[in-house]
Amino acid sequence: MNEPEQSIILLYLILVGVLLTAAGLIWLERRLLGLWQDRYGPNRAGRFGSLQVAADMIKIFTKEDWIPPFADKPVFVIAPAIIVITTLLSFAVIPFAPEIEIVNLNIGLLFFLAMSSLSVYSVALAGWASNNKYSLLGGLRAAAQMLGYEVFMGLSLAGVIMLAGSFNLREIVEAQRNVWFFIPQFPGFVIFVIAGLAETRRIPFDLPEAENELIAGFHTEYSGMKFGMFFVGEYMGVTLISALIATLFFGGWMGPLLPPLCWMIIKTFIFICGFILVRASLPRLRYDQLLSFGWKLMLPLALLNVVVTGAIILAAS
Amino acid sequence: MDQNTDILQELRLKFGELTFTPQVTLDNVPTIWAPQEKVCDVLRFLKNEIPSPYRMLYDMTAIDERLRIHKAGHPNSDFTIVYHLLSFERNADIRIKTPLTGENPSLGSIVDIWQSANWYEREIWDLFGIRFEGHPHLRRILMPPTWEGHPLRKEHPARATELGPFELPEDKAEFLENALQFHPEEWGMKLGAEDTDFMFLNLGPQHPGTHGLLRIILALDGEEIADSALDIGYHHRGAEKMGERQSWHTFIPYTDRIDYLGGVMNNFAYVQAVEALAGINAPEKAQMIRIMMAEFFRIASHLVWYGTFAQDLGAMSPVFYMFNDRERVFDIVSAITGGRMHPAWFRIGGVSQDLPKGWDTLVKEFIDYFPARLAEYDKLVMQNRIFKARTQGVGAYSLDEAIDWGVTGPGLRACGLDWDFRKKRPYSGYDQIEFDVPTAQKGDSYDRAVVRVEELRQSLRIIEQCVKNMPAGPYKSDHPLTTPPRKERTMKDIETLITHFLSVSWGPVIPPGEACFRIEATKGANSYYLISDGNTMAYRVRIRTPSFAHLQMIPSITKGLTIADLIAILGSVDYVLADVDR
């Protein structure tokens, strides 16, 4: 097989893999939450409820896809697509194994950060276009939240970039051959995980949705597959951030005995479960608390991390 | 009666000999009639000037006296307004009544004396059609704005069958819908500040954060609440009117559903009020059983609050743990009573049945099981730093504000006052039980939670003592008015059979009189003020619920906070809409 054909096949495989994972996470999350919350979770459709995803999909595809007459129609339709597109695009730069990667970009990490910034438009525009006061508040919160975490998210990765000397994700993985970066870059790791939680808009940072306050926040007016796109988009986001944590801090595909792809999948799933555990255990912040937490605590910490890392690298060289 | 004459002397000293007419009631609350022209001054004097003042407007209601037979010695009155005040310093109540004559009477508002009178006066206007001059916003509160007539007046029908068939043609539906339109000016709300227009957000009546049918209209500046108004009544079922149509006995199941998380706690206040009227003393065992079951329901209710409060703040797991534990409480409740949430198990003169065999094993198992869970919840919820950040300093009110708004229960104890009716006015044998009254100091959402969590432990302590000291003996009094009467001799002689038959078919005839009974319910002070006119049904049932007073103060403590804070405050106040609207 020649080069372009191979990469097109790879592209489809990764695309299908990511979509299946995201859909499967709906089941995984509900089962795990059930386990941790002393209840069953879905257990009727198929063995252990494994066909729940199929049932959900049938439901969501056959539901009336309603657009409220008062909504801003074009924007209302585009908004859910943005989150899916930007998240899927980010997967292009993730090296799942030495040979399995869609595109080996020199600025892979910057590409991810750019895409993650764009994905906020999805939520903000959905909130705006719905022309519903609750959605609007959700959209506003999303925009404010983005200002809160985006800055320290980028900065938290600066240490990794300095240690690896590259924005290229493959090179970052290769640079962890001796020691995984979560050891030298522990503060950066913690900050990135927190930023990742905010990026995926999950508890404790699910302010744009905040069902107890804003009913369903930015997607109150959405139904059918448009809602499904937000729903799956959230799980793709979780998968993406988990894969990135594995890549940037835990040596990506590297590990003994098992093939590289297995290691990558195992590591990603561990972090996905971690995300679900966080959701099961924590309450939600208020958004002014999130902002002051981001700007007053996380940003200085991320900066300090950059300074200390830089100093150590200088001293070592 | 000493207290009665004391306070009467004080009042006569100030306002003159002839102003007041005392009335004897069966609950030992000094009841004094004051004429309409002077009543506002009397109330102001009682609140502000008298030594050891009556600082809380505990309850305010009205009575339609027009069909009442037994009112000898009362001043001439068609409608009576009843003010029930509470003094913490004296540990005493006083009931001031003022007579009104005519079909559509009016009198002066006391909103300038107690802010909390606002909703009470609206309620009286709504249900009795009595106008209050000087009230800032006298409009219907429990009934829809389009309702015709005033339901608690005696001429208003009580049953749907007396009203004619219900129809809802399209134009009527539209008219009703339009009547719910919110006009901020009517509520005295501004449309904007100097440089902004407010966004008016209609939160509820269906909303996941309001714990029931509550409509809150928010004037928002960004996400900051500039002003708010509460619209209640969506859960109104006319419980007080039903009380006038149900026999003394058959009203018990209705009470279960007032604070629907409180179960038999509601029975507790009601049957004790009826017993005060009938002069029944429940036997010791019945009293102890009542305490035990009431405390189980306190635990069940607090667990719901605990879980949903955490849920309101975004923590999704605690609610499952706490509902599971509540299920354990209900297992015990259903083993003993056969029912779960609304067992309607207390009876006039005792309880429905004796405790079943093996009840103590069940209860002991729970006593062994529960403390470890509470310790775990402390770590999961109370010590969580996000939880603290979201609740500490949010929705705080001072002790004075609390008293002025009529706050009782944990909300009052969170301000530092250890006022608990179980301690201050021990009923049903609470004086023989050791327990502490937990308090906190700051009066914010977190402190209210602290008090309730500690109450869970204290309730468990009370239950433990009930198991240890459960007396032997009958579970029902052998007083002739006990309903249903004891059956041992029913089949043996005709006299008791006839009594039994009458008591079961018509229900007991309770001698005329008035009595109010206050208990420390799950959410605060709950009381039933019953008036008997010597019939098989009550002449007037007044249900004073804690949630009504608590909800009224919410706009005053949410000003300047955000929607997220509002939801936290709603959770921390712990109300039940059925308890608000009755």
mmCIF file of C-alpha atoms in Angstrom, chain A residues 136-268:
data_model
loop_
_atom_site.group_PDB
_atom_site.id
_atom_site.type_symbol
_atom_site.label_atom_id
_atom_site.label_comp_id
_atom_site.label_asym_id
_atom_site.label_seq_id
_atom_site.Cartn_x
_atom_site.Cartn_y
_atom_site.Cartn_z
ATOM 1 C CA LEU A 136 -27.740 32.795 27.403
ATOM 2 C CA LEU A 137 -26.513 32.605 30.981
ATOM 3 C CA GLY A 138 -24.907 29.254 30.159
ATOM 4 C CA GLY A 139 -23.202 30.711 27.107
ATOM 5 C CA LEU A 140 -21.957 33.687 29.112
ATOM 6 C CA ARG A 141 -20.592 31.384 31.765
ATOM 7 C CA ALA A 142 -18.815 29.312 29.098
ATOM 8 C CA ALA A 143 -17.141 32.394 27.709
ATOM 9 C CA ALA A 144 -16.134 33.593 31.170
ATOM 10 C CA GLN A 145 -14.904 30.137 32.093
ATOM 11 C CA MET A 146 -12.772 29.995 28.951
ATOM 12 C CA LEU A 147 -11.039 33.195 30.049
ATOM 13 C CA GLY A 148 -10.422 31.533 33.375
ATOM 14 C CA TYR A 149 -8.710 28.319 32.334
ATOM 15 C CA GLU A 150 -7.362 28.819 28.821
ATOM 16 C CA VAL A 151 -4.363 30.862 29.920
ATOM 17 C CA PHE A 152 -3.061 28.527 32.573
ATOM 18 C CA MET A 153 -3.813 25.514 30.428
ATOM 19 C CA GLY A 154 -1.303 26.665 27.835
ATOM 20 C CA LEU A 155 1.201 27.724 30.462
ATOM 21 C CA SER A 156 0.971 24.434 32.314
ATOM 22 C CA LEU A 157 2.338 22.736 29.223
ATOM 23 C CA ALA A 158 5.255 25.123 28.861
ATOM 24 C CA GLY A 159 7.376 22.985 31.183
ATOM 25 C CA VAL A 160 6.772 19.887 29.077
ATOM 26 C CA ILE A 161 7.670 21.778 25.931
ATOM 27 C CA MET A 162 10.871 23.073 27.522
ATOM 28 C CA LEU A 163 11.906 19.600 28.675
ATOM 29 C CA ALA A 164 11.156 18.013 25.319
ATOM 30 C CA GLY A 165 12.370 20.958 23.308
ATOM 31 C CA SER A 166 9.507 20.562 20.865
ATOM 32 C CA PHE A 167 5.832 21.187 20.184
ATOM 33 C CA ASN A 168 5.662 17.951 18.297
ATOM 34 C CA LEU A 169 3.719 15.389 20.321
ATOM 35 C CA ARG A 170 5.661 12.440 18.926
ATOM 36 C CA GLU A 171 8.930 14.054 20.003
ATOM 37 C CA ILE A 172 7.466 14.814 23.399
ATOM 38 C CA VAL A 173 6.698 11.119 23.837
ATOM 39 C CA GLU A 174 10.149 10.150 22.643
ATOM 40 C CA ALA A 175 11.672 12.574 25.162
ATOM 41 C CA GLN A 176 10.062 10.580 27.983
ATOM 42 C CA ARG A 177 12.102 7.494 27.272
ATOM 43 C CA ASN A 178 14.036 7.878 30.533
ATOM 44 C CA VAL A 179 11.498 9.410 32.820
ATOM 45 C CA TRP A 180 7.809 10.178 32.327
ATOM 46 C CA PHE A 181 7.162 13.879 32.569
ATOM 47 C CA PHE A 182 4.675 13.656 35.392
ATOM 48 C CA ILE A 183 7.669 13.286 37.725
ATOM 49 C CA PRO A 184 9.681 16.356 36.756
ATOM 50 C CA GLN A 185 6.548 18.217 35.732
ATOM 51 C CA PHE A 186 4.230 17.239 38.558
ATOM 52 C CA PRO A 187 2.830 20.764 39.104
ATOM 53 C CA GLY A 188 2.287 21.127 35.368
ATOM 54 C CA PHE A 189 0.470 17.784 35.357
ATOM 55 C CA VAL A 190 -1.885 18.800 38.152
ATOM 56 C CA ILE A 191 -2.601 22.167 36.585
ATOM 57 C CA PHE A 192 -3.245 20.580 33.206
ATOM 58 C CA VAL A 193 -5.673 18.060 34.675
ATOM 59 C CA ILE A 194 -7.597 20.875 36.343
ATOM 60 C CA ALA A 195 -7.624 22.865 33.123
ATOM 61 C CA GLY A 196 -8.712 19.727 31.295
ATOM 62 C CA LEU A 197 -11.685 19.345 33.620
ATOM 63 C CA ALA A 198 -12.643 22.920 32.858
ATOM 64 C CA GLU A 199 -12.105 22.369 29.133
ATOM 65 C CA THR A 200 -14.522 19.448 29.112
ATOM 66 C CA ARG A 201 -17.041 21.402 31.228
ATOM 67 C CA ARG A 202 -17.524 18.649 33.721
ATOM 68 C CA ILE A 203 -18.050 18.859 37.470
ATOM 69 C CA PRO A 204 -16.651 20.816 39.317
ATOM 70 C CA PHE A 205 -16.513 23.122 36.293
ATOM 71 C CA ASP A 206 -19.806 22.329 34.592
ATOM 72 C CA LEU A 207 -21.006 25.890 35.089
ATOM 73 C CA PRO A 208 -22.336 26.416 31.541
ATOM 74 C CA GLU A 209 -24.643 23.464 32.041
ATOM 75 C CA ALA A 210 -25.275 23.568 35.821
ATOM 76 C CA GLU A 211 -28.571 21.726 35.731
ATOM 77 C CA ASN A 212 -29.611 22.709 39.240
ATOM 78 C CA GLU A 213 -29.214 26.361 38.382
ATOM 79 C CA LEU A 214 -29.721 26.772 34.648
ATOM 80 C CA ILE A 215 -31.892 23.726 33.850
ATOM 81 C CA ALA A 216 -29.555 22.542 31.090
ATOM 82 C CA GLY A 217 -27.638 25.741 30.481
ATOM 83 C CA PHE A 218 -26.462 26.298 26.959
ATOM 84 C CA HIS A 219 -28.231 23.254 25.503
ATOM 85 C CA THR A 220 -31.625 23.752 27.157
ATOM 86 C CA GLU A 221 -33.316 24.217 23.768
ATOM 87 C CA TYR A 222 -31.503 21.407 21.986
ATOM 88 C CA SER A 223 -33.018 18.049 21.255
ATOM 89 C CA GLY A 224 -32.450 15.015 19.061
ATOM 90 C CA MET A 225 -29.113 14.627 17.374
ATOM 91 C CA LYS A 226 -28.086 18.235 17.919
ATOM 92 C CA PHE A 227 -28.223 17.585 21.627
ATOM 93 C CA GLY A 228 -26.531 14.261 20.907
ATOM 94 C CA MET A 229 -23.613 16.104 19.356
ATOM 95 C CA PHE A 230 -23.057 18.126 22.514
ATOM 96 C CA PHE A 231 -23.409 14.955 24.493
ATOM 97 C CA VAL A 232 -20.958 12.928 22.442
ATOM 98 C CA GLY A 233 -18.748 15.999 22.046
ATOM 99 C CA GLU A 234 -18.340 16.107 25.824
ATOM 100 C CA TYR A 235 -17.224 12.475 25.905
ATOM 101 C CA MET A 236 -14.875 13.009 22.979
ATOM 102 C CA GLY A 237 -13.435 15.906 24.933
ATOM 103 C CA VAL A 238 -12.885 13.622 27.910
ATOM 104 C CA THR A 239 -11.179 11.058 25.693
ATOM 105 C CA LEU A 240 -9.036 13.744 24.107
ATOM 106 C CA ILE A 241 -7.864 15.231 27.384
ATOM 107 C CA SER A 242 -7.168 11.762 28.796
ATOM 108 C CA ALA A 243 -5.170 10.829 25.704
ATOM 109 C CA LEU A 244 -3.252 14.077 26.010
ATOM 110 C CA ILE A 245 -2.481 13.510 29.674
ATOM 111 C CA ALA A 246 -1.169 10.072 28.744
ATOM 112 C CA THR A 247 0.870 11.510 25.887
ATOM 113 C CA LEU A 248 2.307 14.541 27.628
ATOM 114 C CA PHE A 249 2.940 13.233 31.112
ATOM 115 C CA PHE A 250 2.819 9.437 31.107
ATOM 116 C CA GLY A 251 4.995 8.414 28.207
ATOM 117 C CA GLY A 252 2.240 7.979 25.636
ATOM 118 C CA TRP A 253 2.501 4.582 23.981
ATOM 119 C CA MET A 254 5.582 3.534 25.952
ATOM 120 C CA GLY A 255 5.461 0.591 28.325
ATOM 121 C CA PRO A 256 6.832 -2.912 28.718
ATOM 122 C CA LEU A 257 5.584 -6.177 27.152
ATOM 123 C CA LEU A 258 2.284 -5.044 25.608
ATOM 124 C CA PRO A 259 2.210 -3.460 22.147
ATOM 125 C CA PRO A 260 2.403 0.356 22.127
ATOM 126 C CA LEU A 261 -1.234 0.913 21.104
ATOM 127 C CA CYS A 262 -2.411 -1.150 24.081
ATOM 128 C CA TRP A 263 -0.440 0.976 26.480
ATOM 129 C CA MET A 264 -1.883 4.131 25.022
ATOM 130 C CA ILE A 265 -5.418 2.786 25.325
ATOM 131 C CA ILE A 266 -4.885 1.517 28.871
ATOM 132 C CA LYS A 267 -3.440 4.822 30.036
ATOM 133 C CA THR A 268 -6.199 6.807 28.355
#
